[in-house]
């Protein structure tokens, strides 16, 4: 019945013209409210109706009587109240509120739609765009469309509100309409009651026909009782058959068998389904495999007579025998009638269809029992005609899955193997998986043993196998499983869904079992509980089951891998880095297939290097990331400003693949060990790339761990001439500029130092030519370089912090090594025997007897030393390369100790006469002189009058000073008659020579005007051979010692007067520098027990 719209005043259903009290529909009941139902008003007894439909209260109108009461004569009876219909009534205000709300919602949608439409801007000409003095506005298609859309919306809503206005006007008369509805309902009810009465009368009349009994035939009954016969009945002359004995009965049955056999073979058309039969006991039994067997027989030998039904048995289970009684009688009549009309073919069709229908009904009942039992809420069962539809996994979202069991005609050729007899209708199955029909040939559908549960379990097992096999195929696409690194196994079954599972190896120590719950279809994963809890939160019901399995397994595998990595990292003392503390774009840094990652920092690494472990279905990899501080760009930093930013990233385990062993404490410690070494080499490779003048192989982006894991070697092409000026180190002047080292230097990781916990990097290189003596000369105290005993190889050992570069110290050592080898070569050319060598010192012996020892120390510049300490290189352009400083040292017994500073200056000067060669020549030149000076200064006993002071101004100029006698001599190297000789001359001033004495005469007599072995006087001086200069100095010293002895016996005989200054100089063992001095004088005092000599250098 249609609803009624009532205004608020009449929404309760009261009619106009009634008493304005609490009565409703003519009911006086003060206890009822406006919401009372019509069924509750039927209890009122004080209501009467007039002929116009008015309602009056009998208590208030005692004088008024209805016309019906006067006719019936009963004053106590009252006409019942009309039932009041309130179904479908609702207030008009509610309709208005809903219309207003809907109008508002539609208006918001229209506004959003109009906002999405972009209107292009239009530049209007100020004069041409005026139409009747007004601008035409924006007439673009988008703007016109927006206006039309807004106008259509306004017109549609206007029409709706006009309808509401009409309804409001009509609703004011709703009470009258409600009364009319009540009257119409009353009339319909009476009409239905009248029609029902007529129907019941007719049914009764029809049923009474069967209750009629014919009148008894008393006349015929009296005749039968009296005479024993009825004369009126005709006599047909039939004789009763003779009773059959067993022999005749057997003979009769055999006769019937022959007749049936002959008839079936020669005359009757036997359908193909009845080709299997057995004739016995006077009947033929037709067998239809899996369906039924039926017994038929004949009543006449005529081949055209019909067969008669005897019995029917079903050949499938569960089934029950046909009950005897009415059902069997009706079945007998039906089959006999069909045999009469359609013979054997019609009989088969009827019984066959009966069996198929019964089988479907049996499966339907089984499905209903399953849906009410353990499969509750998981099955939807529906029977449409003779098609049974069973939907499984009903609560699962996504495409539906169901089975259809029905009768297949068999007219069309199909691939079904369920047909018992080809070309005949049969019970068949249709499988809809994920809304699409799929092959059902593997579903276990046994028609002889009907089991809906077995059919369902077989279909669900195949469905589960399909899901797991599809997930297996997708998971196998990952490199981890395609390469066999991790195991992946799927077990499938055609009958039992519980036997279907997917076994996934998450890591070397963790496994995951994926299965499908048979009843609900829920995908279950069994592994560590903590992993499952974290995973269930992220489940997405919109994905297909296969994608859901692959996604969940992938995430669980990555979670398990990361949990193992994080656990072992914490055990090894690593620190976890919060990704939010690093300004890192994960999508750009790592490949897109990475599902999980963790960042770590190592306490022994440089702080600007961190490690990252990533996990995906293609493998677990380790990365090293170089960070740098973010520059400050504004006074008000934005969110995330100041965080370290990524400078470089490198995958260090890509070459390993996934052949690493099970992750345990030992393997992770080995990985940590290898990562530290690779980080040290990677930092050097990155440094060389920034240097951009030294080639290396492999490049930094190709530097990765190899199988083992093993840290690869880094090869560097070392060319000193191509190094920046801030790194180049030039050797001292005079050394031959030859290359002793080959260009290729190999950097290899050799472990971690147990004491300093720093990485050991060994640089391997080779000499250009065999260096047989270098190995024997290498100093045992210098562990920074080692040489190959037989061959050309050498090695340098460095201790660096992981992440720090050692290229600066490496270049420093390599260049030092070339300088050392150059010095060694120069000494060998001078026949100076080297005893030991290192990068900072060479020890050698020289002299005729090789009894003099000396050493050359190699000192680097301060900037080079800082390179060694910090491992950084100054790449700014320099005016000149850095230079090594050489310093020669002698022991206390070596006479060359007097000129060590001079020789060091010779080694480091840039002049033409400098360098190691010139220093070696000076050593040979000055040995006789310095030995003679040692003899005269280190005599057994020298009295103060005979004291002598020797000053070495440089290696070629010496001053001999006798303070007591105030004599000063200068001995220098010079050429005499085209040969090098030592020249002795008087160094006194003219004033000092003005008072000659006895000593002067002795000097002229024994030195200036005399000659000896290897020396000869020159009148004012003397000249001596290099090797015989000692004879000259001995003769000179004899003159002064003999004069001092004479003075000690006879008293002092001096011809000169010493000034106070001279006396102080003599007393202090000093002398004033002469004009020939070229540099400040450094005084060194050497005190010995048996002499008193001051050596000035």
PDB file of C-alpha atoms in Angstrom, residues 134-360:
ATOM      1  CA  UNK A 134      28.147  46.091 -21.403  1.00  0.00           C
ATOM      2  CA  UNK A 135      30.963  43.635 -21.732  1.00  0.00           C
ATOM      3  CA  UNK A 136      30.183  40.197 -23.148  1.00  0.00           C
ATOM      4  CA  UNK A 137      32.222  38.494 -20.408  1.00  0.00           C
ATOM      5  CA  UNK A 138      34.186  35.312 -20.741  1.00  0.00           C
ATOM      6  CA  UNK A 139      32.479  33.273 -23.487  1.00  0.00           C
ATOM      7  CA  UNK A 140      34.849  30.304 -23.427  1.00  0.00           C
ATOM      8  CA  UNK A 141      33.380  26.819 -23.680  1.00  0.00           C
ATOM      9  CA  UNK A 142      34.474  25.980 -20.142  1.00  0.00           C
ATOM     10  CA  UNK A 143      32.879  29.051 -18.656  1.00  0.00           C
ATOM     11  CA  UNK A 144      29.608  28.492 -20.580  1.00  0.00           C
ATOM     12  CA  UNK A 145      29.587  24.868 -19.444  1.00  0.00           C
ATOM     13  CA  UNK A 146      29.960  25.915 -15.816  1.00  0.00           C
ATOM     14  CA  UNK A 147      27.063  28.347 -16.122  1.00  0.00           C
ATOM     15  CA  UNK A 148      24.841  25.743 -17.788  1.00  0.00           C
ATOM     16  CA  UNK A 149      25.701  23.191 -15.126  1.00  0.00           C
ATOM     17  CA  UNK A 150      24.754  25.610 -12.353  1.00  0.00           C
ATOM     18  CA  UNK A 151      21.504  26.548 -14.135  1.00  0.00           C
ATOM     19  CA  UNK A 152      20.505  22.898 -14.619  1.00  0.00           C
ATOM     20  CA  UNK A 153      21.134  22.219 -10.952  1.00  0.00           C
ATOM     21  CA  UNK A 154      18.958  25.172  -9.916  1.00  0.00           C
ATOM     22  CA  UNK A 155      16.096  24.107 -12.214  1.00  0.00           C
ATOM     23  CA  UNK A 156      16.168  20.510 -10.983  1.00  0.00           C
ATOM     24  CA  UNK A 157      16.077  21.525  -7.333  1.00  0.00           C
ATOM     25  CA  UNK A 158      13.321  24.055  -8.047  1.00  0.00           C
ATOM     26  CA  UNK A 159      11.170  21.279  -9.506  1.00  0.00           C
ATOM     27  CA  UNK A 160      11.757  19.125  -6.401  1.00  0.00           C
ATOM     28  CA  UNK A 161      10.747  21.897  -4.018  1.00  0.00           C
ATOM     29  CA  UNK A 162       7.627  22.611  -6.121  1.00  0.00           C
ATOM     30  CA  UNK A 163       6.666  18.973  -5.589  1.00  0.00           C
ATOM     31  CA  UNK A 164       7.188  19.454  -1.859  1.00  0.00           C
ATOM     32  CA  UNK A 165       4.864  22.475  -1.989  1.00  0.00           C
ATOM     33  CA  UNK A 166       2.150  20.430  -3.696  1.00  0.00           C
ATOM     34  CA  UNK A 167       2.614  17.669  -1.107  1.00  0.00           C
ATOM     35  CA  UNK A 168       2.313  20.166   1.731  1.00  0.00           C
ATOM     36  CA  UNK A 169      -1.006  21.404   0.362  1.00  0.00           C
ATOM     37  CA  UNK A 170      -2.272  17.867  -0.089  1.00  0.00           C
ATOM     38  CA  UNK A 171      -1.019  16.750   3.317  1.00  0.00           C
ATOM     39  CA  UNK A 172      -3.434  19.093   5.059  1.00  0.00           C
ATOM     40  CA  UNK A 173      -6.261  16.723   3.977  1.00  0.00           C
ATOM     41  CA  UNK A 174      -4.397  13.568   5.041  1.00  0.00           C
ATOM     42  CA  UNK A 175      -6.916  12.758   7.785  1.00  0.00           C
ATOM     43  CA  UNK A 176      -9.750  12.392   5.282  1.00  0.00           C
ATOM     44  CA  UNK A 177      -7.588  10.237   3.038  1.00  0.00           C
ATOM     45  CA  UNK A 178      -6.681   8.067   6.037  1.00  0.00           C
ATOM     46  CA  UNK A 179     -10.369   7.497   6.767  1.00  0.00           C
ATOM     47  CA  UNK A 180     -10.957   6.507   3.157  1.00  0.00           C
ATOM     48  CA  UNK A 181      -8.063   4.028   3.371  1.00  0.00           C
ATOM     49  CA  UNK A 182      -9.586   2.437   6.471  1.00  0.00           C
ATOM     50  CA  UNK A 183     -12.932   2.050   4.722  1.00  0.00           C
ATOM     51  CA  UNK A 184     -11.308   0.546   1.634  1.00  0.00           C
ATOM     52  CA  UNK A 185      -9.381  -1.914   3.808  1.00  0.00           C
ATOM     53  CA  UNK A 186     -12.609  -2.917   5.559  1.00  0.00           C
ATOM     54  CA  UNK A 187     -14.362  -3.503   2.246  1.00  0.00           C
ATOM     55  CA  UNK A 188     -11.466  -5.605   0.921  1.00  0.00           C
ATOM     56  CA  UNK A 189     -11.418  -7.697   4.081  1.00  0.00           C
ATOM     57  CA  UNK A 190     -15.158  -8.430   3.810  1.00  0.00           C
ATOM     58  CA  UNK A 191     -14.797  -9.287   0.149  1.00  0.00           C
ATOM     59  CA  UNK A 192     -12.005 -11.728   0.885  1.00  0.00           C
ATOM     60  CA  UNK A 193     -14.043 -13.334   3.653  1.00  0.00           C
ATOM     61  CA  UNK A 194     -16.988 -13.791   1.272  1.00  0.00           C
ATOM     62  CA  UNK A 195     -14.765 -15.321  -1.403  1.00  0.00           C
ATOM     63  CA  UNK A 196     -13.202 -17.643   1.162  1.00  0.00           C
ATOM     64  CA  UNK A 197     -16.604 -18.842   2.303  1.00  0.00           C
ATOM     65  CA  UNK A 198     -17.587 -19.676  -1.251  1.00  0.00           C
ATOM     66  CA  UNK A 199     -14.329 -21.579  -1.737  1.00  0.00           C
ATOM     67  CA  UNK A 200     -14.816 -23.615   1.426  1.00  0.00           C
ATOM     68  CA  UNK A 201     -18.367 -24.520   0.440  1.00  0.00           C
ATOM     69  CA  UNK A 202     -17.185 -25.684  -2.964  1.00  0.00           C
ATOM     70  CA  UNK A 203     -14.377 -27.765  -1.470  1.00  0.00           C
ATOM     71  CA  UNK A 204     -16.762 -29.378   0.952  1.00  0.00           C
ATOM     72  CA  UNK A 205     -19.139 -30.288  -1.849  1.00  0.00           C
ATOM     73  CA  UNK A 206     -16.314 -31.838  -3.830  1.00  0.00           C
ATOM     74  CA  UNK A 207     -15.018 -33.836  -0.889  1.00  0.00           C
ATOM     75  CA  UNK A 208     -18.467 -35.216  -0.095  1.00  0.00           C
ATOM     76  CA  UNK A 209     -18.543 -36.995  -3.473  1.00  0.00           C
ATOM     77  CA  UNK A 210     -16.033 -39.507  -2.182  1.00  0.00           C
ATOM     78  CA  UNK A 211     -18.154 -40.121   0.891  1.00  0.00           C
ATOM     79  CA  UNK A 212     -21.163 -41.285  -1.174  1.00  0.00           C
ATOM     80  CA  UNK A 213     -22.115 -45.004  -0.787  1.00  0.00           C
ATOM     81  CA  UNK A 214     -24.236 -46.839  -3.395  1.00  0.00           C
ATOM     82  CA  UNK A 215     -27.458 -48.460  -2.364  1.00  0.00           C
ATOM     83  CA  UNK A 216     -27.064 -52.278  -1.657  1.00  0.00           C
ATOM     84  CA  UNK A 217     -28.315 -54.819  -4.317  1.00  0.00           C
ATOM     85  CA  UNK A 218     -30.444 -56.928  -2.000  1.00  0.00           C
ATOM     86  CA  UNK A 219     -31.961 -59.044  -4.805  1.00  0.00           C
ATOM     87  CA  UNK A 220     -28.650 -60.248  -6.161  1.00  0.00           C
ATOM     88  CA  UNK A 221     -27.367 -60.844  -2.681  1.00  0.00           C
ATOM     89  CA  UNK A 222     -30.386 -63.020  -1.804  1.00  0.00           C
ATOM     90  CA  UNK A 223     -29.889 -65.042  -4.995  1.00  0.00           C
ATOM     91  CA  UNK A 224     -26.255 -65.649  -4.291  1.00  0.00           C
ATOM     92  CA  UNK A 225     -26.933 -66.657  -0.742  1.00  0.00           C
ATOM     93  CA  UNK A 226     -29.739 -68.996  -1.666  1.00  0.00           C
ATOM     94  CA  UNK A 227     -28.666 -70.538  -4.978  1.00  0.00           C
ATOM     95  CA  UNK A 228     -24.946 -69.965  -4.968  1.00  0.00           C
ATOM     96  CA  UNK A 229     -25.041 -68.389  -8.391  1.00  0.00           C
ATOM     97  CA  UNK A 230     -26.429 -65.468 -10.243  1.00  0.00           C
ATOM     98  CA  UNK A 231     -28.486 -66.233 -13.266  1.00  0.00           C
ATOM     99  CA  UNK A 232     -28.096 -62.750 -14.657  1.00  0.00           C
ATOM    100  CA  UNK A 233     -24.244 -62.994 -14.924  1.00  0.00           C
ATOM    101  CA  UNK A 234     -22.941 -64.605 -18.169  1.00  0.00           C
ATOM    102  CA  UNK A 235     -20.706 -67.714 -18.052  1.00  0.00           C
ATOM    103  CA  UNK A 236     -17.516 -67.299 -20.106  1.00  0.00           C
ATOM    104  CA  UNK A 237     -16.455 -70.922 -19.902  1.00  0.00           C
ATOM    105  CA  UNK A 238     -13.035 -70.359 -18.378  1.00  0.00           C
ATOM    106  CA  UNK A 239     -11.448 -73.324 -16.726  1.00  0.00           C
ATOM    107  CA  UNK A 240      -9.205 -72.683 -13.743  1.00  0.00           C
ATOM    108  CA  UNK A 241      -5.547 -73.452 -14.440  1.00  0.00           C
ATOM    109  CA  UNK A 242      -3.960 -76.441 -12.941  1.00  0.00           C
ATOM    110  CA  UNK A 243      -1.637 -75.734 -10.023  1.00  0.00           C
ATOM    111  CA  UNK A 244       2.071 -75.563 -11.008  1.00  0.00           C
ATOM    112  CA  UNK A 245       4.670 -77.714  -9.383  1.00  0.00           C
ATOM    113  CA  UNK A 246       8.357 -76.872  -9.128  1.00  0.00           C
ATOM    114  CA  UNK A 247       9.316 -78.649 -12.357  1.00  0.00           C
ATOM    115  CA  UNK A 248       6.633 -76.942 -14.380  1.00  0.00           C
ATOM    116  CA  UNK A 249       7.438 -73.637 -12.798  1.00  0.00           C
ATOM    117  CA  UNK A 250      11.110 -73.999 -13.783  1.00  0.00           C
ATOM    118  CA  UNK A 251      10.118 -74.970 -17.280  1.00  0.00           C
ATOM    119  CA  UNK A 252       7.827 -71.987 -17.512  1.00  0.00           C
ATOM    120  CA  UNK A 253      10.546 -69.628 -16.332  1.00  0.00           C
ATOM    121  CA  UNK A 254      12.993 -71.032 -18.863  1.00  0.00           C
ATOM    122  CA  UNK A 255      10.414 -70.579 -21.565  1.00  0.00           C
ATOM    123  CA  UNK A 256       9.971 -66.961 -20.505  1.00  0.00           C
ATOM    124  CA  UNK A 257      13.740 -66.499 -20.485  1.00  0.00           C
ATOM    125  CA  UNK A 258      13.988 -67.757 -24.056  1.00  0.00           C
ATOM    126  CA  UNK A 259      11.175 -65.550 -25.151  1.00  0.00           C
ATOM    127  CA  UNK A 260      12.745 -62.496 -23.538  1.00  0.00           C
ATOM    128  CA  UNK A 261      16.164 -63.249 -25.008  1.00  0.00           C
ATOM    129  CA  UNK A 262      14.761 -63.826 -28.459  1.00  0.00           C
ATOM    130  CA  UNK A 263      12.720 -60.670 -28.266  1.00  0.00           C
ATOM    131  CA  UNK A 264      15.634 -58.506 -27.106  1.00  0.00           C
ATOM    132  CA  UNK A 265      17.909 -59.851 -29.783  1.00  0.00           C
ATOM    133  CA  UNK A 266      15.543 -59.942 -32.735  1.00  0.00           C
ATOM    134  CA  UNK A 267      12.672 -57.598 -32.219  1.00  0.00           C
ATOM    135  CA  UNK A 268      13.010 -54.912 -29.551  1.00  0.00           C
ATOM    136  CA  UNK A 269      15.125 -51.795 -29.897  1.00  0.00           C
ATOM    137  CA  UNK A 270      17.357 -51.810 -26.858  1.00  0.00           C
ATOM    138  CA  UNK A 271      18.803 -48.385 -25.965  1.00  0.00           C
ATOM    139  CA  UNK A 272      22.564 -48.129 -25.638  1.00  0.00           C
ATOM    140  CA  UNK A 273      22.286 -47.687 -21.883  1.00  0.00           C
ATOM    141  CA  UNK A 274      20.488 -51.070 -21.610  1.00  0.00           C
ATOM    142  CA  UNK A 275      23.094 -53.050 -23.555  1.00  0.00           C
ATOM    143  CA  UNK A 276      24.238 -54.594 -20.288  1.00  0.00           C
ATOM    144  CA  UNK A 277      21.507 -56.932 -19.065  1.00  0.00           C
ATOM    145  CA  UNK A 278      20.970 -60.353 -17.560  1.00  0.00           C
ATOM    146  CA  UNK A 279      18.015 -62.663 -18.300  1.00  0.00           C
ATOM    147  CA  UNK A 280      17.142 -64.912 -15.391  1.00  0.00           C
ATOM    148  CA  UNK A 281      14.201 -66.254 -13.422  1.00  0.00           C
ATOM    149  CA  UNK A 282      11.705 -65.173 -16.007  1.00  0.00           C
ATOM    150  CA  UNK A 283      12.854 -61.594 -16.011  1.00  0.00           C
ATOM    151  CA  UNK A 284      15.515 -59.398 -17.533  1.00  0.00           C
ATOM    152  CA  UNK A 285      17.679 -57.150 -15.348  1.00  0.00           C
ATOM    153  CA  UNK A 286      19.115 -54.076 -17.073  1.00  0.00           C
ATOM    154  CA  UNK A 287      22.264 -52.563 -15.490  1.00  0.00           C
ATOM    155  CA  UNK A 288      23.185 -48.882 -15.792  1.00  0.00           C
ATOM    156  CA  UNK A 289      26.557 -48.445 -14.148  1.00  0.00           C
ATOM    157  CA  UNK A 290      26.580 -46.076 -11.210  1.00  0.00           C
ATOM    158  CA  UNK A 291      22.839 -45.408 -11.454  1.00  0.00           C
ATOM    159  CA  UNK A 292      20.332 -48.287 -11.191  1.00  0.00           C
ATOM    160  CA  UNK A 293      19.297 -51.808 -12.168  1.00  0.00           C
ATOM    161  CA  UNK A 294      15.702 -52.538 -13.189  1.00  0.00           C
ATOM    162  CA  UNK A 295      13.838 -55.864 -13.516  1.00  0.00           C
ATOM    163  CA  UNK A 296      11.315 -56.265 -16.348  1.00  0.00           C
ATOM    164  CA  UNK A 297       9.332 -59.208 -17.629  1.00  0.00           C
ATOM    165  CA  UNK A 298       6.692 -60.143 -20.213  1.00  0.00           C
ATOM    166  CA  UNK A 299       3.130 -61.511 -19.965  1.00  0.00           C
ATOM    167  CA  UNK A 300       2.762 -62.858 -23.539  1.00  0.00           C
ATOM    168  CA  UNK A 301       4.973 -64.493 -26.076  1.00  0.00           C
ATOM    169  CA  UNK A 302       3.959 -61.991 -28.683  1.00  0.00           C
ATOM    170  CA  UNK A 303       6.982 -59.853 -29.465  1.00  0.00           C
ATOM    171  CA  UNK A 304       4.799 -56.788 -29.757  1.00  0.00           C
ATOM    172  CA  UNK A 305       3.497 -57.042 -26.224  1.00  0.00           C
ATOM    173  CA  UNK A 306       4.828 -54.753 -23.601  1.00  0.00           C
ATOM    174  CA  UNK A 307       7.314 -55.307 -20.807  1.00  0.00           C
ATOM    175  CA  UNK A 308       6.114 -55.055 -17.229  1.00  0.00           C
ATOM    176  CA  UNK A 309       7.964 -53.478 -14.328  1.00  0.00           C
ATOM    177  CA  UNK A 310       9.004 -55.774 -11.489  1.00  0.00           C
ATOM    178  CA  UNK A 311      11.618 -54.034  -9.337  1.00  0.00           C
ATOM    179  CA  UNK A 312      14.071 -51.106  -9.255  1.00  0.00           C
ATOM    180  CA  UNK A 313      17.327 -50.863  -7.278  1.00  0.00           C
ATOM    181  CA  UNK A 314      19.779 -47.933  -7.043  1.00  0.00           C
ATOM    182  CA  UNK A 315      23.490 -48.625  -7.563  1.00  0.00           C
ATOM    183  CA  UNK A 316      24.874 -45.591  -5.724  1.00  0.00           C
ATOM    184  CA  UNK A 317      25.204 -44.632  -2.123  1.00  0.00           C
ATOM    185  CA  UNK A 318      23.861 -43.186  -0.019  1.00  0.00           C
ATOM    186  CA  UNK A 319      20.500 -44.381  -1.285  1.00  0.00           C
ATOM    187  CA  UNK A 320      17.545 -46.258   0.221  1.00  0.00           C
ATOM    188  CA  UNK A 321      15.355 -48.945  -1.370  1.00  0.00           C
ATOM    189  CA  UNK A 322      12.022 -47.884  -2.798  1.00  0.00           C
ATOM    190  CA  UNK A 323       9.485 -48.302  -0.039  1.00  0.00           C
ATOM    191  CA  UNK A 324       6.625 -50.724  -0.631  1.00  0.00           C
ATOM    192  CA  UNK A 325       3.205 -49.211  -0.651  1.00  0.00           C
ATOM    193  CA  UNK A 326       1.596 -46.315  -2.361  1.00  0.00           C
ATOM    194  CA  UNK A 327       4.823 -44.821  -3.758  1.00  0.00           C
ATOM    195  CA  UNK A 328       5.865 -48.150  -5.261  1.00  0.00           C
ATOM    196  CA  UNK A 329       2.378 -48.688  -6.693  1.00  0.00           C
ATOM    197  CA  UNK A 330       2.395 -45.275  -8.345  1.00  0.00           C
ATOM    198  CA  UNK A 331       5.885 -45.899  -9.662  1.00  0.00           C
ATOM    199  CA  UNK A 332       4.733 -49.287 -10.994  1.00  0.00           C
ATOM    200  CA  UNK A 333       1.798 -47.730 -12.775  1.00  0.00           C
ATOM    201  CA  UNK A 334       3.951 -44.959 -14.200  1.00  0.00           C
ATOM    202  CA  UNK A 335       6.680 -47.250 -15.521  1.00  0.00           C
ATOM    203  CA  UNK A 336       4.196 -49.751 -16.980  1.00  0.00           C
ATOM    204  CA  UNK A 337       2.401 -46.927 -18.723  1.00  0.00           C
ATOM    205  CA  UNK A 338       5.685 -45.687 -20.180  1.00  0.00           C
ATOM    206  CA  UNK A 339       6.638 -49.234 -21.249  1.00  0.00           C
ATOM    207  CA  UNK A 340       3.318 -49.493 -23.023  1.00  0.00           C
ATOM    208  CA  UNK A 341       3.805 -46.244 -24.855  1.00  0.00           C
ATOM    209  CA  UNK A 342       7.598 -45.873 -25.344  1.00  0.00           C
ATOM    210  CA  UNK A 343       8.941 -49.341 -24.624  1.00  0.00           C
ATOM    211  CA  UNK A 344      12.477 -49.699 -23.259  1.00  0.00           C
ATOM    212  CA  UNK A 345      13.755 -46.297 -24.438  1.00  0.00           C
ATOM    213  CA  UNK A 346      11.065 -44.399 -22.592  1.00  0.00           C
ATOM    214  CA  UNK A 347      11.576 -46.557 -19.522  1.00  0.00           C
ATOM    215  CA  UNK A 348      15.293 -45.770 -19.464  1.00  0.00           C
ATOM    216  CA  UNK A 349      14.729 -42.067 -19.943  1.00  0.00           C
ATOM    217  CA  UNK A 350      12.239 -41.925 -17.115  1.00  0.00           C
ATOM    218  CA  UNK A 351      14.238 -43.949 -14.630  1.00  0.00           C
ATOM    219  CA  UNK A 352      17.506 -42.247 -15.670  1.00  0.00           C
ATOM    220  CA  UNK A 353      16.053 -38.779 -15.060  1.00  0.00           C
ATOM    221  CA  UNK A 354      14.565 -39.993 -11.796  1.00  0.00           C
ATOM    222  CA  UNK A 355      18.000 -41.188 -10.667  1.00  0.00           C
ATOM    223  CA  UNK A 356      19.738 -37.973 -11.705  1.00  0.00           C
ATOM    224  CA  UNK A 357      17.187 -35.912  -9.815  1.00  0.00           C
ATOM    225  CA  UNK A 358      17.571 -38.119  -6.763  1.00  0.00           C
ATOM    226  CA  UNK A 359      21.361 -37.816  -6.863  1.00  0.00           C
ATOM    227  CA  UNK A 360      21.155 -34.036  -7.068  1.00  0.00           C
TER     228      UNK A 360
END
